[in-house]
């Protein structure tokens, strides 16, 4: 070859080098022994829809050749494994997820899902972006670079979510454009600001345009949108949607050209409703995603493998079910050499010993075994630990570990002045199992000219405390009343508060609220339960106040302790923390509390306590 | 919006501007009247596979909304057309073609195919690159930029085809890399050097790597390749193949991950053989292409629309047949906002008044009617004429019009010294309807110590004359004998000679050959017939010696005259020029003649006349 060619880029950091390509070609051609040969496999071929009896030769990180079983014609491999008729499938890719929802780092997330056959996913680090902006997203990206797991990233598009809150950072079109240059960034993440898009807002259209300019996608988020509004949203150039909850909604979006992501999260579970659309007739247009999965569900049920398993159980052709969590997603996002078991593709594949149950026996990732029998291999454990340690040493790490910076919570800051006697005040009422809240009213209990909690009527005080150390209106504390959490005493505090991730507080007395808040600050973030006298349970989330580096199993133990502590106070359990985290979500109706104060979401403005 | 956003790129030259996006969103949302509304259409929805009764709103160049027929909800459009139940389909895109094979410019090509519903194609300007290198490809690209037709380009990958010829230019990895930066260049064109790829040649692998580095594809060309050699070829990272001629070959390539292009050219017609693979089961993996279509066939039969029509006639689901020439191709090449009729897509669509016959009544391209009833609209005629005129004014045009530079053809240069008496000499024998030649031998007729043509035995002299004005070995003339053309007298000359495009000459006497050659040079390129006394028929191809700016109808008239002239001399007709153009193709067995001399293709070396 010419010197010029040798100096040319070799596919970028995510593509094979010329030497790797040559090795794969040599192995395929039979001139060089494979590093690994898998014989007697039944391959789920995502290109033909067939199951084929094959042998697979692996060269380094790549699949070199897929040949008819027993065809031979190449030298003995360095390592050969007879799969004895087990099925083989490409590694699974989750089309849309928020790792932060699992409360752990990408390393801990990968640790939990690799043994299930999930080798990558498209992560929207929307939460960490709201806390730590570009810095946070960059840390996530750099961190993920070392993982034996493909954590692709979509650039968070709506930071902050609204002007009625103070998030930890802002990401404008310029910052999004900057992120799009990173090879692991596949596009712009779900444009949740769908009313603005439908209204033709230039800022939103510019986000689509900058992605298109570099040949990347813009993902959608349009819950319940249909008719001309859906057409307007997609006309902007948005390529997907993962918010369909009914068959009709899914069908309309599919027909309108959206890549239809079928979601099975922890809270929102859409597979059953959308199942009739999951058919080979819809070819490349369907992808499987989890969006948000909570720690317990990840451990007990799984991640995007859940969709494959449940789709197969419901009668979907297994090859197509796998395709929806591999090739279709790789194609939609243009992931290079991923999503299939074929020559030239990265050797990410699953040995499946029971296809009906989709039981994954072994997982090969980039040519190395990362899991066997549901457990990580030692090499994979080491690689994950190394990646986590390297992440800790990065310069961004310190800032992320000191993200909870509270204002003074001394006398008066949690105080709500009473309105004139008998006047009703606004009350947030979360609906069980839903993210929307009702706005109701009540005549409050008043003590010494101050509105106080009244646990007898299940009326608690709720506060949103600015925790990012940025200029926030007034004292940085928004206050209100909430009904439905059931606490008889004590308080809960959380540094997870969608989407701004200010400190969310609820309680029966101010002292307990203050104690819980300060304990969260001491932990650098987390969930805390105070029983009215002292802190009785906690989960530290010291990274950006959102996640921990601990393994998922430990998180679940702490969550169980929190659950018991909340129940002892009269609440429903640890799901109270999820409810609490959504009480500040000022983009979903009806009444919310942010660090700016009480927000009437439908009117899109601040409102006073008194009606 | 912020000033920063307004300054950001708006999707590049091929994407809509922010203002266009806003207009489309406004029209979709019903805030602004559509520029055009098509009502009562039956849409072939490539995303669902269904035929749907819809209305379509167009805003500028874009489809703004596709809504259920009669749903209303938007202001009256500026223009409204009731399609009265006619079918609507996305404009067709040809997945792989060489415009040069039609002997006309992109403007004349577009003129011929737009009325048939072909709104774009992926062109490999391999021929013009062999004549004029980067300069030629750049002219093609700039020319095409003004056309009302999407002429996407793949960077020619094998220029020259072999070291046993002198082409007009070389394109190395560096030049390919340079071309890949152009937004109309979708990737690297068919890597015809498949033996080198299978051998692991770094130069070939580097071509794949530079494309991958910028997120673009590398296309394949692997006739007859199977087994481990096919695996090796694809392992390099090659994404497609269009050379399958049998069902088994097609099935193997499809299963191995190649995007399977089904071709219906003029010479090579593969649709019948591959038809069983053209099924919705193969989803996004099948594309329709024409590769090479000759003028008569283009006019009489059509272009890529031929495949859609014939597939439907053979029983393929019409929506899937259309998908193979629209969405599948757009998806494979990542063509932005193309290949479907959906909100946000460019408004490239076909009104079809007879779906079974796939009869295209009207063609809308980027929101404007370009053809009606099989004829171009006046506006489209004007746009094509303007593009052609602008191309003529470009600085590269002059060089392309003086591409035939012959060496001295005076006494002796066409002379072949006789071997010792009775010794046999090598003879090229083209096989009817095929590109391969046989290598045979004969005892030549000798006059005055010189091998001469012997029309009695159908033995003619053949010459390949270097015509690029570059340093070539010896006199720049390669000589030999050919059998099978049937000329009793006279000579044929052609500046089209694959792949180097040197001057190809065949004749019964040297004077006629010389006259024909000089006439081709005078024309600046073309096909010429000399009857032994004078030039009797010709087709001028003055652009790079390959194509003419004249319309296809005029080319066909000239070809008919050439046909008659060749027949009058005893030949089979104008297809003799195609045969002649392939006599120099030194990459396909068995015996060829280039400007270097006689080439034994299998041995890959020059051979003397005498055996």
Tab-separated table of N, CA and C in Angstrom, chain A residues 213 372 565 610:
chain	number	residue	atom	x	y	z
A	213	UNK	N	-27.273	17.988	9.998
A	213	UNK	CA	-26.075	18.500	9.333
A	213	UNK	C	-24.904	17.522	9.435
A	372	UNK	N	-21.162	-15.916	31.487
A	372	UNK	CA	-21.473	-17.334	31.323
A	372	UNK	C	-22.421	-17.753	32.428
A	565	UNK	N	-38.657	1.639	56.255
A	565	UNK	CA	-38.716	2.858	57.067
A	565	UNK	C	-39.908	3.724	56.667
A	610	UNK	N	-52.322	30.402	48.429
A	610	UNK	CA	-53.755	30.600	48.639
A	610	UNK	C	-54.471	30.651	47.296
